[in-house]
Amino acid sequence: MTTFHYDRTIRFNDTDGAGVVYFANLMSICHEAYEASLVAAGIDMPAYFRGHPVAVPITHSSIDFRRPLKCGDPLQIELQISILDESRFAIDYHLTRNSEEIATGRTEHVSIDSDSQTKVPFPLDLRLWLHFHDVDC
């Protein structure tokens, strides 16, 4: 399994009144990194998120904070993807600022039929994304 790397600078609109990244925004930034990993694998984002017969909602998310981030701080995110079963995968996020651990997070996703809302095996585009990141499914 390979690790996907995503670099970003913290923006003013990521922060709260105290001048640090608002807690919910850090999970949003993790999702931004997930989306970047889809694009890197050649996924057609408009098709992936709209009108696709299979949806991939997040069923669990968590994040543990270690250090604050402020506007202008560089942020590096490493994503590690793992298969949970034939229709579920997890992404573990390791967030650092210049090698200093900032936070760790996790999202769990399930592949479902968009109409019936029942679990289904990973669709082809998602399997290609997993293979691109050297995850066997």
mmCIF file of C-alpha atoms in Angstrom, residues 9-15 70-73:
data_model
loop_
_atom_site.group_PDB
_atom_site.id
_atom_site.type_symbol
_atom_site.label_atom_id
_atom_site.label_comp_id
_atom_site.label_asym_id
_atom_site.label_seq_id
_atom_site.Cartn_x
_atom_site.Cartn_y
_atom_site.Cartn_z
ATOM 1 C CA THR A 9 -1.345 26.116 3.221
ATOM 2 C CA ILE A 10 -3.816 27.070 5.943
ATOM 3 C CA ARG A 11 -5.993 29.962 4.791
ATOM 4 C CA PHE A 12 -7.626 32.724 6.814
ATOM 5 C CA ASN A 13 -11.094 31.283 6.173
ATOM 6 C CA ASP A 14 -9.976 27.976 7.773
ATOM 7 C CA THR A 15 -9.537 29.724 11.124
ATOM 8 C CA LYS A 70 -2.759 29.152 12.112
ATOM 9 C CA CYS A 71 -3.219 31.106 8.903
ATOM 10 C CA GLY A 72 -0.173 30.713 6.673
ATOM 11 C CA ASP A 73 1.000 27.438 8.229
#
